[in-house]
């Protein structure tokens, strides 16, 4: 490969939390295609993370698997240590890790609500806090919300409460990073064809949701990964924003 054809972001390093499957895995592959070395973070899916890393390295890319509870600051500090040791630093952090339990607000199990808050809110805080002090100048922090903060679908109340918090946190973080040349944005996907989204839905429900956007289809993990790659690399003038990647649904 000649220098003129080197990937655009060769030498940059990204951490993708929840990188072992669904949207996270697509983000990992998209950033690798741009030349990033990537830390593929996982919590409970080690074989999937290791298989993804093996596939990337076999194709000439650069990646390692890293593990830790996103809500545990010591565990995630160790993840940053691993990436710095392996690749020399961290430039981009993408928080795709999250959990979702659907239930009407009137009957939601409050233990489920606490679990979602721990991963989706505290986890985003922990990883963003570490990123704010450890990623290099010119870097980017990309958090994840959901288009349901706008569409307000029933049974999503607990989940949307956690993602509304993420949308509130991120522009404040962007302003607190003044002078460091680090952007902070949020991606809010619409209905996307992932195992998490499809689980428990019948064909009629899936078809109805697919028909809702003007583009009349479900999003793909690759669609969402394109939005992340934009914010991670060329979108240096986009900061403190929520990018709704939903085909025009809302």
PDB file of C-alpha atoms in Angstrom:
ATOM      1  CA  UNK A   1       0.000   0.000   0.000  1.00  0.00           C
ATOM      2  CA  UNK A   2       1.481   3.335  -1.017  1.00  0.00           C
ATOM      3  CA  UNK A   3       1.364   6.332   1.274  1.00  0.00           C
ATOM      4  CA  UNK A   4      -1.098   8.073  -1.029  1.00  0.00           C
ATOM      5  CA  UNK A   5      -3.526   5.176  -0.574  1.00  0.00           C
ATOM      6  CA  UNK A   6      -3.101   4.763   3.191  1.00  0.00           C
ATOM      7  CA  UNK A   7      -6.341   4.769   5.189  1.00  0.00           C
ATOM      8  CA  UNK A   8      -7.410   8.274   6.138  1.00  0.00           C
ATOM      9  CA  UNK A   9      -6.987   7.794   9.875  1.00  0.00           C
ATOM     10  CA  UNK A  10      -4.033   5.431  10.104  1.00  0.00           C
ATOM     11  CA  UNK A  11      -2.303   5.902  13.425  1.00  0.00           C
ATOM     12  CA  UNK A  12      -5.449   6.864  15.308  1.00  0.00           C
ATOM     13  CA  UNK A  13      -6.819   4.633  18.060  1.00  0.00           C
ATOM     14  CA  UNK A  14     -10.443   4.026  19.030  1.00  0.00           C
ATOM     15  CA  UNK A  15     -12.165   2.322  21.934  1.00  0.00           C
ATOM     16  CA  UNK A  16     -15.631   0.932  21.146  1.00  0.00           C
ATOM     17  CA  UNK A  17     -17.564  -0.174  24.213  1.00  0.00           C
ATOM     18  CA  UNK A  18     -20.038  -2.959  23.504  1.00  0.00           C
ATOM     19  CA  UNK A  19     -17.981  -3.655  20.404  1.00  0.00           C
ATOM     20  CA  UNK A  20     -18.608  -7.393  20.199  1.00  0.00           C
ATOM     21  CA  UNK A  21     -21.949  -7.381  18.389  1.00  0.00           C
ATOM     22  CA  UNK A  22     -24.725  -5.484  16.642  1.00  0.00           C
ATOM     23  CA  UNK A  23     -24.050  -1.796  16.112  1.00  0.00           C
ATOM     24  CA  UNK A  24     -20.816  -1.966  18.099  1.00  0.00           C
ATOM     25  CA  UNK A  25     -19.268  -4.570  15.805  1.00  0.00           C
ATOM     26  CA  UNK A  26     -20.253  -2.574  12.715  1.00  0.00           C
ATOM     27  CA  UNK A  27     -18.652   0.518  14.236  1.00  0.00           C
ATOM     28  CA  UNK A  28     -15.469  -1.433  14.929  1.00  0.00           C
ATOM     29  CA  UNK A  29     -15.270  -2.681  11.334  1.00  0.00           C
ATOM     30  CA  UNK A  30     -16.002   0.762   9.895  1.00  0.00           C
ATOM     31  CA  UNK A  31     -13.296   2.444  11.964  1.00  0.00           C
ATOM     32  CA  UNK A  32     -10.800  -0.287  11.078  1.00  0.00           C
ATOM     33  CA  UNK A  33     -11.565   0.387   7.396  1.00  0.00           C
ATOM     34  CA  UNK A  34     -10.605   4.026   8.019  1.00  0.00           C
ATOM     35  CA  UNK A  35      -7.264   2.936   9.451  1.00  0.00           C
ATOM     36  CA  UNK A  36      -7.953   3.037  13.174  1.00  0.00           C
ATOM     37  CA  UNK A  37      -6.485   0.573  15.623  1.00  0.00           C
ATOM     38  CA  UNK A  38      -9.452  -0.473  17.744  1.00  0.00           C
ATOM     39  CA  UNK A  39     -10.072  -1.772  21.224  1.00  0.00           C
ATOM     40  CA  UNK A  40     -13.063  -4.109  20.935  1.00  0.00           C
ATOM     41  CA  UNK A  41     -14.643  -3.878  24.360  1.00  0.00           C
ATOM     42  CA  UNK A  42     -16.958  -6.575  25.680  1.00  0.00           C
ATOM     43  CA  UNK A  43     -18.662  -7.374  28.964  1.00  0.00           C
ATOM     44  CA  UNK A  44     -20.148 -10.857  28.518  1.00  0.00           C
ATOM     45  CA  UNK A  45     -19.410 -11.870  24.925  1.00  0.00           C
ATOM     46  CA  UNK A  46     -15.723 -12.740  24.926  1.00  0.00           C
ATOM     47  CA  UNK A  47     -15.865 -15.320  22.089  1.00  0.00           C
ATOM     48  CA  UNK A  48     -17.608 -12.845  19.769  1.00  0.00           C
ATOM     49  CA  UNK A  49     -15.099 -10.107  20.602  1.00  0.00           C
ATOM     50  CA  UNK A  50     -12.133 -12.401  20.071  1.00  0.00           C
ATOM     51  CA  UNK A  51     -13.562 -13.718  16.792  1.00  0.00           C
ATOM     52  CA  UNK A  52     -14.007 -10.140  15.542  1.00  0.00           C
ATOM     53  CA  UNK A  53     -10.431  -9.270  16.501  1.00  0.00           C
ATOM     54  CA  UNK A  54      -9.132 -12.390  14.748  1.00  0.00           C
ATOM     55  CA  UNK A  55     -11.051 -11.475  11.596  1.00  0.00           C
ATOM     56  CA  UNK A  56      -9.673  -7.935  11.640  1.00  0.00           C
ATOM     57  CA  UNK A  57      -6.074  -8.953  12.203  1.00  0.00           C
ATOM     58  CA  UNK A  58      -6.315 -11.684   9.550  1.00  0.00           C
ATOM     59  CA  UNK A  59      -7.352  -8.987   7.077  1.00  0.00           C
ATOM     60  CA  UNK A  60      -4.417  -6.763   7.980  1.00  0.00           C
ATOM     61  CA  UNK A  61      -6.175  -4.527  10.486  1.00  0.00           C
ATOM     62  CA  UNK A  62      -5.203  -3.763  14.061  1.00  0.00           C
ATOM     63  CA  UNK A  63      -7.413  -4.586  17.038  1.00  0.00           C
ATOM     64  CA  UNK A  64      -7.364  -6.073  20.514  1.00  0.00           C
ATOM     65  CA  UNK A  65     -10.171  -7.367  22.744  1.00  0.00           C
ATOM     66  CA  UNK A  66     -10.605  -5.598  26.084  1.00  0.00           C
ATOM     67  CA  UNK A  67     -13.060  -6.320  28.882  1.00  0.00           C
ATOM     68  CA  UNK A  68     -14.580  -4.414  31.768  1.00  0.00           C
ATOM     69  CA  UNK A  69     -17.807  -3.298  33.416  1.00  0.00           C
ATOM     70  CA  UNK A  70     -18.459   0.144  31.896  1.00  0.00           C
ATOM     71  CA  UNK A  71     -19.848   1.359  35.224  1.00  0.00           C
ATOM     72  CA  UNK A  72     -16.658   0.402  37.098  1.00  0.00           C
ATOM     73  CA  UNK A  73     -14.102   3.198  36.881  1.00  0.00           C
ATOM     74  CA  UNK A  74     -11.175   0.995  37.895  1.00  0.00           C
ATOM     75  CA  UNK A  75     -12.000  -1.691  35.332  1.00  0.00           C
ATOM     76  CA  UNK A  76     -12.408   0.877  32.555  1.00  0.00           C
ATOM     77  CA  UNK A  77      -9.271   2.720  33.634  1.00  0.00           C
ATOM     78  CA  UNK A  78      -7.454  -0.568  33.092  1.00  0.00           C
ATOM     79  CA  UNK A  79      -8.996  -0.762  29.581  1.00  0.00           C
ATOM     80  CA  UNK A  80      -7.520   2.640  28.735  1.00  0.00           C
ATOM     81  CA  UNK A  81      -4.175   1.422  30.151  1.00  0.00           C
ATOM     82  CA  UNK A  82      -4.294  -1.612  27.831  1.00  0.00           C
ATOM     83  CA  UNK A  83      -4.971   0.516  24.766  1.00  0.00           C
ATOM     84  CA  UNK A  84      -2.222   2.988  25.630  1.00  0.00           C
ATOM     85  CA  UNK A  85       0.224   0.124  26.125  1.00  0.00           C
ATOM     86  CA  UNK A  86      -0.780  -1.602  22.888  1.00  0.00           C
ATOM     87  CA  UNK A  87      -1.185   1.407  20.596  1.00  0.00           C
ATOM     88  CA  UNK A  88       0.359   4.412  22.328  1.00  0.00           C
ATOM     89  CA  UNK A  89      -2.801   6.349  23.170  1.00  0.00           C
ATOM     90  CA  UNK A  90      -6.525   6.781  22.525  1.00  0.00           C
ATOM     91  CA  UNK A  91      -8.132   9.265  20.115  1.00  0.00           C
ATOM     92  CA  UNK A  92     -11.775   8.235  19.841  1.00  0.00           C
ATOM     93  CA  UNK A  93     -14.172   6.684  22.349  1.00  0.00           C
ATOM     94  CA  UNK A  94     -17.520   5.301  21.174  1.00  0.00           C
ATOM     95  CA  UNK A  95     -20.028   4.315  23.876  1.00  0.00           C
ATOM     96  CA  UNK A  96     -22.298   1.769  22.200  1.00  0.00           C
ATOM     97  CA  UNK A  97     -22.570  -0.407  25.335  1.00  0.00           C
ATOM     98  CA  UNK A  98     -26.085  -0.380  26.730  1.00  0.00           C
ATOM     99  CA  UNK A  99     -28.940  -2.525  27.981  1.00  0.00           C
ATOM    100  CA  UNK A 100     -32.664  -2.241  27.316  1.00  0.00           C
ATOM    101  CA  UNK A 101     -35.633  -3.646  29.206  1.00  0.00           C
ATOM    102  CA  UNK A 102     -39.077  -2.725  27.887  1.00  0.00           C
ATOM    103  CA  UNK A 103     -42.055  -2.327  30.198  1.00  0.00           C
ATOM    104  CA  UNK A 104     -44.911   0.092  30.843  1.00  0.00           C
ATOM    105  CA  UNK A 105     -43.904   2.719  33.393  1.00  0.00           C
ATOM    106  CA  UNK A 106     -46.730   1.593  35.694  1.00  0.00           C
ATOM    107  CA  UNK A 107     -45.367  -1.933  35.980  1.00  0.00           C
ATOM    108  CA  UNK A 108     -41.615  -1.674  35.354  1.00  0.00           C
ATOM    109  CA  UNK A 109     -39.458  -3.684  37.728  1.00  0.00           C
ATOM    110  CA  UNK A 110     -37.415  -1.039  39.534  1.00  0.00           C
ATOM    111  CA  UNK A 111     -34.451  -3.408  39.717  1.00  0.00           C
ATOM    112  CA  UNK A 112     -34.483  -3.475  35.903  1.00  0.00           C
ATOM    113  CA  UNK A 113     -34.593   0.330  35.922  1.00  0.00           C
ATOM    114  CA  UNK A 114     -31.599   0.436  38.264  1.00  0.00           C
ATOM    115  CA  UNK A 115     -29.656  -1.938  36.020  1.00  0.00           C
ATOM    116  CA  UNK A 116     -30.346   0.233  32.969  1.00  0.00           C
ATOM    117  CA  UNK A 117     -29.284   3.352  34.841  1.00  0.00           C
ATOM    118  CA  UNK A 118     -26.087   1.676  36.013  1.00  0.00           C
ATOM    119  CA  UNK A 119     -24.990   0.673  32.519  1.00  0.00           C
ATOM    120  CA  UNK A 120     -26.509   3.395  30.365  1.00  0.00           C
ATOM    121  CA  UNK A 121     -26.035   6.455  32.579  1.00  0.00           C
ATOM    122  CA  UNK A 122     -23.289   5.662  35.075  1.00  0.00           C
ATOM    123  CA  UNK A 123     -21.446   3.684  32.384  1.00  0.00           C
ATOM    124  CA  UNK A 124     -21.571   6.644  30.007  1.00  0.00           C
ATOM    125  CA  UNK A 125     -20.390   8.938  32.823  1.00  0.00           C
ATOM    126  CA  UNK A 126     -17.490   6.652  33.764  1.00  0.00           C
ATOM    127  CA  UNK A 127     -16.242   6.161  30.210  1.00  0.00           C
ATOM    128  CA  UNK A 128     -16.751   9.834  29.294  1.00  0.00           C
ATOM    129  CA  UNK A 129     -14.921  10.929  32.444  1.00  0.00           C
ATOM    130  CA  UNK A 130     -11.941   8.755  31.556  1.00  0.00           C
ATOM    131  CA  UNK A 131     -12.073   9.855  27.923  1.00  0.00           C
ATOM    132  CA  UNK A 132     -12.113  13.534  28.930  1.00  0.00           C
ATOM    133  CA  UNK A 133      -8.815  13.149  30.755  1.00  0.00           C
ATOM    134  CA  UNK A 134      -7.052  10.548  28.619  1.00  0.00           C
ATOM    135  CA  UNK A 135      -7.834  10.906  24.919  1.00  0.00           C
ATOM    136  CA  UNK A 136      -5.479  12.920  22.758  1.00  0.00           C
ATOM    137  CA  UNK A 137      -6.056  16.362  21.282  1.00  0.00           C
ATOM    138  CA  UNK A 138      -8.022  16.128  18.045  1.00  0.00           C
ATOM    139  CA  UNK A 139     -10.096  13.288  19.453  1.00  0.00           C
ATOM    140  CA  UNK A 140     -13.796  12.591  19.711  1.00  0.00           C
ATOM    141  CA  UNK A 141     -16.230  11.163  22.255  1.00  0.00           C
ATOM    142  CA  UNK A 142     -19.379   9.626  20.752  1.00  0.00           C
ATOM    143  CA  UNK A 143     -22.207   8.573  23.053  1.00  0.00           C
ATOM    144  CA  UNK A 144     -25.393   6.722  22.129  1.00  0.00           C
ATOM    145  CA  UNK A 145     -29.042   7.604  22.619  1.00  0.00           C
ATOM    146  CA  UNK A 146     -32.169   6.513  20.720  1.00  0.00           C
ATOM    147  CA  UNK A 147     -34.726   8.102  18.412  1.00  0.00           C
ATOM    148  CA  UNK A 148     -37.380   6.957  20.886  1.00  0.00           C
ATOM    149  CA  UNK A 149     -36.524  10.104  22.883  1.00  0.00           C
ATOM    150  CA  UNK A 150     -38.601  11.753  20.117  1.00  0.00           C
ATOM    151  CA  UNK A 151     -41.071   9.074  19.043  1.00  0.00           C
ATOM    152  CA  UNK A 152     -42.065   8.225  22.643  1.00  0.00           C
ATOM    153  CA  UNK A 153     -43.114   4.633  21.918  1.00  0.00           C
ATOM    154  CA  UNK A 154     -44.985   2.930  24.789  1.00  0.00           C
ATOM    155  CA  UNK A 155     -42.980   0.534  27.009  1.00  0.00           C
ATOM    156  CA  UNK A 156     -39.717   2.447  26.381  1.00  0.00           C
ATOM    157  CA  UNK A 157     -40.095   4.770  29.392  1.00  0.00           C
ATOM    158  CA  UNK A 158     -37.280   3.406  31.527  1.00  0.00           C
ATOM    159  CA  UNK A 159     -34.888   3.036  28.620  1.00  0.00           C
ATOM    160  CA  UNK A 160     -35.644   6.503  27.245  1.00  0.00           C
ATOM    161  CA  UNK A 161     -35.116   7.987  30.711  1.00  0.00           C
ATOM    162  CA  UNK A 162     -31.538   6.691  30.621  1.00  0.00           C
ATOM    163  CA  UNK A 163     -30.930   7.887  27.071  1.00  0.00           C
ATOM    164  CA  UNK A 164     -32.427  11.298  27.767  1.00  0.00           C
ATOM    165  CA  UNK A 165     -29.764  11.590  30.457  1.00  0.00           C
ATOM    166  CA  UNK A 166     -27.059  10.770  27.910  1.00  0.00           C
ATOM    167  CA  UNK A 167     -28.390  13.464  25.568  1.00  0.00           C
ATOM    168  CA  UNK A 168     -28.262  15.960  28.447  1.00  0.00           C
ATOM    169  CA  UNK A 169     -24.754  15.033  29.569  1.00  0.00           C
ATOM    170  CA  UNK A 170     -22.989  15.148  26.216  1.00  0.00           C
ATOM    171  CA  UNK A 171     -23.309  18.847  25.197  1.00  0.00           C
ATOM    172  CA  UNK A 172     -22.188  19.845  28.698  1.00  0.00           C
ATOM    173  CA  UNK A 173     -19.138  17.627  28.282  1.00  0.00           C
ATOM    174  CA  UNK A 174     -18.449  19.270  24.912  1.00  0.00           C
ATOM    175  CA  UNK A 175     -18.382  22.684  26.569  1.00  0.00           C
ATOM    176  CA  UNK A 176     -16.246  21.479  29.469  1.00  0.00           C
ATOM    177  CA  UNK A 177     -13.648  20.265  26.944  1.00  0.00           C
ATOM    178  CA  UNK A 178     -13.113  23.810  25.665  1.00  0.00           C
ATOM    179  CA  UNK A 179      -9.556  24.366  24.481  1.00  0.00           C
ATOM    180  CA  UNK A 180      -8.658  20.675  24.196  1.00  0.00           C
ATOM    181  CA  UNK A 181      -9.779  20.154  20.566  1.00  0.00           C
ATOM    182  CA  UNK A 182     -11.961  17.208  21.584  1.00  0.00           C
ATOM    183  CA  UNK A 183     -15.537  16.904  20.324  1.00  0.00           C
ATOM    184  CA  UNK A 184     -18.412  15.219  22.153  1.00  0.00           C
ATOM    185  CA  UNK A 185     -21.581  14.195  20.316  1.00  0.00           C
ATOM    186  CA  UNK A 186     -24.425  11.698  20.548  1.00  0.00           C
ATOM    187  CA  UNK A 187     -25.776   9.341  17.874  1.00  0.00           C
ATOM    188  CA  UNK A 188     -29.479   8.476  18.220  1.00  0.00           C
ATOM    189  CA  UNK A 189     -30.387   5.505  16.002  1.00  0.00           C
ATOM    190  CA  UNK A 190     -33.880   4.739  14.811  1.00  0.00           C
ATOM    191  CA  UNK A 191     -35.202   1.183  14.360  1.00  0.00           C
ATOM    192  CA  UNK A 192     -32.118  -0.817  13.383  1.00  0.00           C
ATOM    193  CA  UNK A 193     -31.933  -4.461  12.407  1.00  0.00           C
ATOM    194  CA  UNK A 194     -29.956  -5.899  15.316  1.00  0.00           C
ATOM    195  CA  UNK A 195     -30.621  -8.927  17.540  1.00  0.00           C
ATOM    196  CA  UNK A 196     -31.422  -6.540  20.422  1.00  0.00           C
ATOM    197  CA  UNK A 197     -34.062  -4.757  18.342  1.00  0.00           C
ATOM    198  CA  UNK A 198     -35.586  -7.851  16.725  1.00  0.00           C
ATOM    199  CA  UNK A 199     -35.795  -9.912  19.918  1.00  0.00           C
ATOM    200  CA  UNK A 200     -39.385 -10.456  21.036  1.00  0.00           C
ATOM    201  CA  UNK A 201     -41.016  -8.679  18.086  1.00  0.00           C
ATOM    202  CA  UNK A 202     -43.388 -10.474  15.722  1.00  0.00           C
ATOM    203  CA  UNK A 203     -43.196 -10.057  11.950  1.00  0.00           C
ATOM    204  CA  UNK A 204     -46.124  -7.635  11.839  1.00  0.00           C
ATOM    205  CA  UNK A 205     -44.461  -5.319  14.353  1.00  0.00           C
ATOM    206  CA  UNK A 206     -41.138  -5.443  12.508  1.00  0.00           C
ATOM    207  CA  UNK A 207     -42.822  -4.694   9.172  1.00  0.00           C
ATOM    208  CA  UNK A 208     -44.750  -1.786  10.691  1.00  0.00           C
ATOM    209  CA  UNK A 209     -41.606  -0.257  12.143  1.00  0.00           C
ATOM    210  CA  UNK A 210     -39.725  -0.790   8.877  1.00  0.00           C
ATOM    211  CA  UNK A 211     -42.444   1.064   6.965  1.00  0.00           C
ATOM    212  CA  UNK A 212     -42.500   4.055   9.340  1.00  0.00           C
ATOM    213  CA  UNK A 213     -39.453   6.039   8.075  1.00  0.00           C
ATOM    214  CA  UNK A 214     -39.797   7.826   4.710  1.00  0.00           C
ATOM    215  CA  UNK A 215     -37.047   5.526   3.407  1.00  0.00           C
ATOM    216  CA  UNK A 216     -39.344   2.571   4.242  1.00  0.00           C
ATOM    217  CA  UNK A 217     -36.820   0.189   5.730  1.00  0.00           C
ATOM    218  CA  UNK A 218     -35.074  -0.614   8.959  1.00  0.00           C
ATOM    219  CA  UNK A 219     -31.653   0.847   9.474  1.00  0.00           C
ATOM    220  CA  UNK A 220     -28.650  -1.445   9.395  1.00  0.00           C
ATOM    221  CA  UNK A 221     -25.732  -1.481  11.830  1.00  0.00           C
ATOM    222  CA  UNK A 222     -23.614  -0.231   8.920  1.00  0.00           C
ATOM    223  CA  UNK A 223     -25.885   2.816   8.531  1.00  0.00           C
ATOM    224  CA  UNK A 224     -25.242   3.751  12.144  1.00  0.00           C
ATOM    225  CA  UNK A 225     -21.517   3.059  11.809  1.00  0.00           C
ATOM    226  CA  UNK A 226     -21.313   5.613   8.977  1.00  0.00           C
ATOM    227  CA  UNK A 227     -22.654   8.280  11.334  1.00  0.00           C
ATOM    228  CA  UNK A 228     -20.058   7.325  13.940  1.00  0.00           C
ATOM    229  CA  UNK A 229     -17.227   7.424  11.400  1.00  0.00           C
ATOM    230  CA  UNK A 230     -18.349  10.920  10.362  1.00  0.00           C
ATOM    231  CA  UNK A 231     -18.269  12.194  13.948  1.00  0.00           C
ATOM    232  CA  UNK A 232     -15.044  10.355  14.756  1.00  0.00           C
ATOM    233  CA  UNK A 233     -13.113  11.751  11.810  1.00  0.00           C
ATOM    234  CA  UNK A 234     -14.072  14.555   9.421  1.00  0.00           C
ATOM    235  CA  UNK A 235     -16.843  16.224  11.450  1.00  0.00           C
ATOM    236  CA  UNK A 236     -14.596  18.494  13.503  1.00  0.00           C
ATOM    237  CA  UNK A 237     -17.113  21.367  13.420  1.00  0.00           C
ATOM    238  CA  UNK A 238     -19.958  19.228  14.759  1.00  0.00           C
ATOM    239  CA  UNK A 239     -19.802  19.389  18.539  1.00  0.00           C
ATOM    240  CA  UNK A 240     -22.283  19.000  21.389  1.00  0.00           C
ATOM    241  CA  UNK A 241     -24.983  17.687  19.046  1.00  0.00           C
ATOM    242  CA  UNK A 242     -27.406  14.776  18.753  1.00  0.00           C
ATOM    243  CA  UNK A 243     -27.251  13.150  15.317  1.00  0.00           C
ATOM    244  CA  UNK A 244     -30.502  11.290  14.629  1.00  0.00           C
ATOM    245  CA  UNK A 245     -29.707   8.379  12.284  1.00  0.00           C
ATOM    246  CA  UNK A 246     -33.224   7.151  11.608  1.00  0.00           C
ATOM    247  CA  UNK A 247     -34.140   7.482   7.937  1.00  0.00           C
ATOM    248  CA  UNK A 248     -36.330  10.522   8.639  1.00  0.00           C
ATOM    249  CA  UNK A 249     -38.554   8.788  11.215  1.00  0.00           C
ATOM    250  CA  UNK A 250     -38.496  11.762  13.585  1.00  0.00           C
TER     251      UNK A 250
END
